[in-house]
PDB file of C-alpha atoms in Angstrom:
ATOM      1  CA  UNK O   1      -8.384  26.925   7.726  1.00 45.00           C
ATOM      2  CA  UNK O   2      -8.177  26.950   3.975  1.00 55.00           C
ATOM      3  CA  UNK O   3     -10.062  25.482   1.094  1.00 65.00           C
ATOM      4  CA  UNK O   4     -10.359  21.736   0.548  1.00 62.00           C
ATOM      5  CA  UNK O   5     -10.451  20.094  -2.843  1.00 61.00           C
ATOM      6  CA  UNK O   6     -10.657  16.386  -3.721  1.00 56.00           C
ATOM      7  CA  UNK O   7      -7.237  15.073  -4.794  1.00 57.00           C
ATOM      8  CA  UNK O   8      -8.643  13.728  -8.070  1.00 59.00           C
ATOM      9  CA  UNK O   9      -9.577  17.297  -8.998  1.00 55.00           C
ATOM     10  CA  UNK O  10      -6.361  18.933  -7.711  1.00 56.00           C
ATOM     11  CA  UNK O  11      -4.871  19.298 -11.181  1.00 59.00           C
ATOM     12  CA  UNK O  12      -7.829  21.479 -12.169  1.00 59.00           C
ATOM     13  CA  UNK O  13      -7.641  23.835  -9.148  1.00 60.00           C
ATOM     14  CA  UNK O  14      -6.487  27.371  -9.917  1.00 60.00           C
ATOM     15  CA  UNK O  15      -5.242  30.193  -7.695  1.00 60.00           C
ATOM     16  CA  UNK O  16      -8.594  31.846  -8.297  1.00 60.00           C
ATOM     17  CA  UNK O  17     -10.367  28.802  -6.856  1.00 59.00           C
ATOM     18  CA  UNK O  18      -8.187  28.897  -3.760  1.00 59.00           C
ATOM     19  CA  UNK O  19      -8.457  32.631  -3.205  1.00 57.00           C
ATOM     20  CA  UNK O  20     -12.088  32.776  -4.303  1.00 57.00           C
ATOM     21  CA  UNK O  21     -11.209  35.466  -6.807  1.00 54.00           C
ATOM     22  CA  UNK O  22      -9.416  36.000 -10.064  1.00 53.00           C
ATOM     23  CA  UNK O  23      -5.735  36.629  -9.419  1.00 50.00           C
ATOM     24  CA  UNK O  24      -4.455  39.439 -11.609  1.00 48.00           C
ATOM     25  CA  UNK O  25      -0.912  39.335 -10.273  1.00 50.00           C
ATOM     26  CA  UNK O  26       1.415  36.429 -11.072  1.00 50.00           C
ATOM     27  CA  UNK O  27       2.667  36.323  -7.458  1.00 54.00           C
ATOM     28  CA  UNK O  28       0.316  33.554  -6.317  1.00 53.00           C
ATOM     29  CA  UNK O  29       0.284  31.216  -9.287  1.00 60.00           C
ATOM     30  CA  UNK O  30       2.152  28.304  -7.673  1.00 68.00           C
ATOM     31  CA  UNK O  31      -0.046  25.879  -5.726  1.00 60.00           C
ATOM     32  CA  UNK O  32       1.051  23.103  -3.357  1.00 55.00           C
ATOM     33  CA  UNK O  33      -0.766  20.323  -1.559  1.00 56.00           C
ATOM     34  CA  UNK O  34       0.289  20.069   2.083  1.00 54.00           C
ATOM     35  CA  UNK O  35      -2.517  17.987   3.533  1.00 58.00           C
ATOM     36  CA  UNK O  36      -3.163  14.793   1.633  1.00 56.00           C
ATOM     37  CA  UNK O  37      -5.116  12.593   3.982  1.00 63.00           C
ATOM     38  CA  UNK O  38      -5.836   9.216   2.396  1.00 64.00           C
ATOM     39  CA  UNK O  39      -2.739   9.266   0.187  1.00 65.00           C
ATOM     40  CA  UNK O  40       0.179   7.072   1.340  1.00 68.00           C
ATOM     41  CA  UNK O  41       2.652   9.959   1.311  1.00 68.00           C
ATOM     42  CA  UNK O  42       4.338  12.487   3.510  1.00 68.00           C
ATOM     43  CA  UNK O  43       5.531  15.931   2.599  1.00 67.00           C
ATOM     44  CA  UNK O  44       4.183  18.274   0.015  1.00 72.00           C
ATOM     45  CA  UNK O  45       3.002  17.614  -3.528  1.00 73.00           C
ATOM     46  CA  UNK O  46       2.084  19.719  -6.460  1.00 73.00           C
ATOM     47  CA  UNK O  47      -1.557  19.417  -7.563  1.00 74.00           C
ATOM     48  CA  UNK O  48      -0.638  17.298 -10.596  1.00 78.00           C
ATOM     49  CA  UNK O  49       1.068  14.707  -8.382  1.00 81.00           C
ATOM     50  CA  UNK O  50      -1.826  14.687  -5.910  1.00 77.00           C
ATOM     51  CA  UNK O  51      -4.283  14.114  -8.725  1.00 79.00           C
ATOM     52  CA  UNK O  52      -2.140  11.314 -10.221  1.00 84.00           C
ATOM     53  CA  UNK O  53      -1.964   9.588  -6.822  1.00 83.00           C
ATOM     54  CA  UNK O  54      -5.710   9.860  -6.311  1.00 82.00           C
ATOM     55  CA  UNK O  55      -6.415   8.393  -9.747  1.00 84.00           C
ATOM     56  CA  UNK O  56      -3.920   5.571  -9.131  1.00 88.00           C
ATOM     57  CA  UNK O  57      -5.537   4.670  -5.805  1.00 87.00           C
ATOM     58  CA  UNK O  58      -8.927   4.607  -7.499  1.00 87.00           C
ATOM     59  CA  UNK O  59      -7.585   1.899  -9.853  1.00 90.00           C
ATOM     60  CA  UNK O  60      -7.346  -0.518  -6.922  1.00 90.00           C
ATOM     61  CA  UNK O  61     -10.483  -2.229  -5.630  1.00 92.00           C
ATOM     62  CA  UNK O  62     -11.974  -0.141  -2.811  1.00 91.00           C
ATOM     63  CA  UNK O  63     -11.505  -2.906  -0.223  1.00 93.00           C
ATOM     64  CA  UNK O  64      -7.761  -3.089  -1.041  1.00 94.00           C
ATOM     65  CA  UNK O  65      -6.854   0.612  -0.945  1.00 91.00           C
ATOM     66  CA  UNK O  66      -5.559   0.498   2.634  1.00 92.00           C
ATOM     67  CA  UNK O  67      -3.371  -2.433   1.602  1.00 95.00           C
ATOM     68  CA  UNK O  68      -2.092  -0.527  -1.432  1.00 94.00           C
ATOM     69  CA  UNK O  69      -1.165   2.384   0.810  1.00 91.00           C
ATOM     70  CA  UNK O  70       0.642  -0.003   3.171  1.00 94.00           C
ATOM     71  CA  UNK O  71       2.568  -1.494   0.227  1.00 95.00           C
ATOM     72  CA  UNK O  72       3.690   1.987  -0.817  1.00 92.00           C
ATOM     73  CA  UNK O  73       4.724   2.865   2.745  1.00 90.00           C
ATOM     74  CA  UNK O  74       6.658  -0.417   3.023  1.00 93.00           C
ATOM     75  CA  UNK O  75       9.179   0.841   0.492  1.00 89.00           C
ATOM     76  CA  UNK O  76       8.957  -2.506  -1.290  1.00 92.00           C
ATOM     77  CA  UNK O  77       6.445  -1.414  -3.920  1.00 92.00           C
ATOM     78  CA  UNK O  78       7.157  -1.453  -7.637  1.00 93.00           C
ATOM     79  CA  UNK O  79       6.781   1.988  -9.170  1.00 92.00           C
ATOM     80  CA  UNK O  80       5.983   3.177 -12.660  1.00 90.00           C
ATOM     81  CA  UNK O  81       9.038   4.483 -14.492  1.00 87.00           C
ATOM     82  CA  UNK O  82      10.662   7.409 -12.735  1.00 85.00           C
ATOM     83  CA  UNK O  83       7.519   8.239 -10.789  1.00 84.00           C
ATOM     84  CA  UNK O  84       6.665   7.102  -7.282  1.00 85.00           C
ATOM     85  CA  UNK O  85       3.271   5.807  -8.417  1.00 90.00           C
ATOM     86  CA  UNK O  86       2.720   2.115  -7.629  1.00 93.00           C
ATOM     87  CA  UNK O  87       2.040  -0.351 -10.444  1.00 94.00           C
ATOM     88  CA  UNK O  88      -1.412  -1.772  -9.664  1.00 95.00           C
ATOM     89  CA  UNK O  89      -0.837  -5.061 -11.536  1.00 95.00           C
ATOM     90  CA  UNK O  90       2.290  -5.676  -9.414  1.00 96.00           C
ATOM     91  CA  UNK O  91       0.323  -4.883  -6.272  1.00 96.00           C
ATOM     92  CA  UNK O  92      -2.352  -7.415  -7.278  1.00 96.00           C
ATOM     93  CA  UNK O  93       0.335 -10.039  -7.917  1.00 96.00           C
ATOM     94  CA  UNK O  94       2.120  -9.489  -4.598  1.00 97.00           C
ATOM     95  CA  UNK O  95      -0.730  -8.819  -2.172  1.00 97.00           C
ATOM     96  CA  UNK O  96      -1.422 -11.843   0.031  1.00 98.00           C
ATOM     97  CA  UNK O  97      -4.129 -10.386   2.217  1.00 97.00           C
ATOM     98  CA  UNK O  98      -4.583  -8.956   5.680  1.00 97.00           C
ATOM     99  CA  UNK O  99      -3.888 -11.339   8.539  1.00 97.00           C
ATOM    100  CA  UNK O 100      -3.998 -11.211  12.337  1.00 97.00           C
ATOM    101  CA  UNK O 101      -0.234 -11.929  12.245  1.00 97.00           C
ATOM    102  CA  UNK O 102       2.447 -13.155   9.857  1.00 98.00           C
ATOM    103  CA  UNK O 103       2.456 -16.413  11.825  1.00 97.00           C
ATOM    104  CA  UNK O 104      -1.235 -16.906  10.937  1.00 97.00           C
ATOM    105  CA  UNK O 105      -0.419 -16.260   7.287  1.00 98.00           C
ATOM    106  CA  UNK O 106       2.442 -18.794   7.432  1.00 97.00           C
ATOM    107  CA  UNK O 107       0.270 -21.504   8.967  1.00 96.00           C
ATOM    108  CA  UNK O 108      -2.441 -20.935   6.364  1.00 97.00           C
ATOM    109  CA  UNK O 109       0.126 -21.067   3.564  1.00 97.00           C
ATOM    110  CA  UNK O 110       1.583 -24.300   4.959  1.00 96.00           C
ATOM    111  CA  UNK O 111      -1.888 -25.829   4.921  1.00 95.00           C
ATOM    112  CA  UNK O 112      -2.630 -24.578   1.381  1.00 96.00           C
ATOM    113  CA  UNK O 113       0.592 -26.000  -0.055  1.00 96.00           C
ATOM    114  CA  UNK O 114       0.336 -29.230   1.946  1.00 95.00           C
ATOM    115  CA  UNK O 115       3.670 -28.625   3.635  1.00 95.00           C
ATOM    116  CA  UNK O 116       3.198 -31.424   6.166  1.00 94.00           C
ATOM    117  CA  UNK O 117       0.534 -33.462   4.387  1.00 93.00           C
ATOM    118  CA  UNK O 118       2.866 -36.410   3.734  1.00 93.00           C
ATOM    119  CA  UNK O 119       4.473 -36.310   7.170  1.00 94.00           C
ATOM    120  CA  UNK O 120       3.109 -38.751   9.772  1.00 93.00           C
ATOM    121  CA  UNK O 121       1.060 -37.003  12.451  1.00 90.00           C
ATOM    122  CA  UNK O 122       3.272 -38.265  15.268  1.00 93.00           C
ATOM    123  CA  UNK O 123       6.235 -36.478  13.595  1.00 93.00           C
ATOM    124  CA  UNK O 124       4.530 -33.156  12.750  1.00 92.00           C
ATOM    125  CA  UNK O 125       4.491 -32.128  16.425  1.00 91.00           C
ATOM    126  CA  UNK O 126       8.281 -31.727  16.147  1.00 95.00           C
ATOM    127  CA  UNK O 127       8.069 -29.245  13.279  1.00 94.00           C
ATOM    128  CA  UNK O 128       9.587 -25.879  14.264  1.00 96.00           C
ATOM    129  CA  UNK O 129       6.864 -23.445  13.207  1.00 96.00           C
ATOM    130  CA  UNK O 130       8.729 -20.411  14.534  1.00 96.00           C
ATOM    131  CA  UNK O 131      11.886 -21.164  12.512  1.00 97.00           C
ATOM    132  CA  UNK O 132       9.867 -21.934   9.371  1.00 97.00           C
ATOM    133  CA  UNK O 133       7.851 -18.728   9.745  1.00 97.00           C
ATOM    134  CA  UNK O 134      11.013 -16.678  10.359  1.00 97.00           C
ATOM    135  CA  UNK O 135      12.640 -18.096   7.204  1.00 97.00           C
ATOM    136  CA  UNK O 136       9.448 -17.612   5.187  1.00 97.00           C
ATOM    137  CA  UNK O 137       9.462 -13.973   6.283  1.00 97.00           C
ATOM    138  CA  UNK O 138      12.577 -13.397   4.178  1.00 97.00           C
ATOM    139  CA  UNK O 139      10.394 -13.712   1.072  1.00 97.00           C
ATOM    140  CA  UNK O 140       7.612 -11.400   2.280  1.00 97.00           C
ATOM    141  CA  UNK O 141       7.064  -7.826   3.448  1.00 97.00           C
ATOM    142  CA  UNK O 142       4.551  -6.923   6.122  1.00 97.00           C
ATOM    143  CA  UNK O 143       3.014  -3.621   7.142  1.00 96.00           C
ATOM    144  CA  UNK O 144       0.724  -2.920  10.070  1.00 95.00           C
ATOM    145  CA  UNK O 145      -2.973  -2.932   9.244  1.00 93.00           C
ATOM    146  CA  UNK O 146      -5.513  -0.432  10.599  1.00 88.00           C
ATOM    147  CA  UNK O 147      -7.193  -3.065  12.785  1.00 85.00           C
ATOM    148  CA  UNK O 148      -4.001  -4.305  14.428  1.00 92.00           C
ATOM    149  CA  UNK O 149      -3.163  -7.126  12.011  1.00 96.00           C
ATOM    150  CA  UNK O 150      -0.692  -7.074   9.142  1.00 97.00           C
ATOM    151  CA  UNK O 151      -0.838  -6.745   5.392  1.00 98.00           C
ATOM    152  CA  UNK O 152       1.354  -9.358   3.710  1.00 98.00           C
ATOM    153  CA  UNK O 153       3.109  -8.896   0.350  1.00 98.00           C
ATOM    154  CA  UNK O 154       5.365 -11.225  -1.636  1.00 97.00           C
ATOM    155  CA  UNK O 155       8.857  -9.800  -2.157  1.00 94.00           C
ATOM    156  CA  UNK O 156       9.933 -11.295  -5.485  1.00 80.00           C
TER     157      UNK O 156
END
C-alpha cells in the first residue's frame, strides 16, 4: 500500500504528491523513504538521499550496478566526503569482476601475471594454490554475487 516514486525523482516528491492532494496543514511535510529496492542500503532515507543514491548508481555502467551495490555492502568502498555515496572512479579502479569463486579469480590472475611461467612444469605441481589464494585474499574483498559467484574488489 502506498505510492511509489522512482528514486531519481524522490527529491521532487511533495506531500501533495503522496497524499494526492494539496496539504494545507504543516503536519505532514516531512517525507521518508522506507522501501528502497535496488539501492544498496538498509534503513530509512530522506528523499534527497534516495535521489542522490539513484543518480550515483546511474553513473556506473548498467552491467556493473550489482557489483557497485556489493562493493557498498562490503563496507570496503571509498565514499565521497562525509557522505555514504561511493566514488565511482574508485569503484572502477578496484572492481576485478564477477567470478565463480575467489579461487578461480586467483588462478586467472596467476596466469595473467605469469606467476609460474618461468618455473619448470615438473615443479609447478608442488605449488600450494590454496595457500597462495588465501594470502592473495588479504589484498582483496569479495561479496556474494546474485548468481552464486563472487564479486572481487582490490583493497588498496
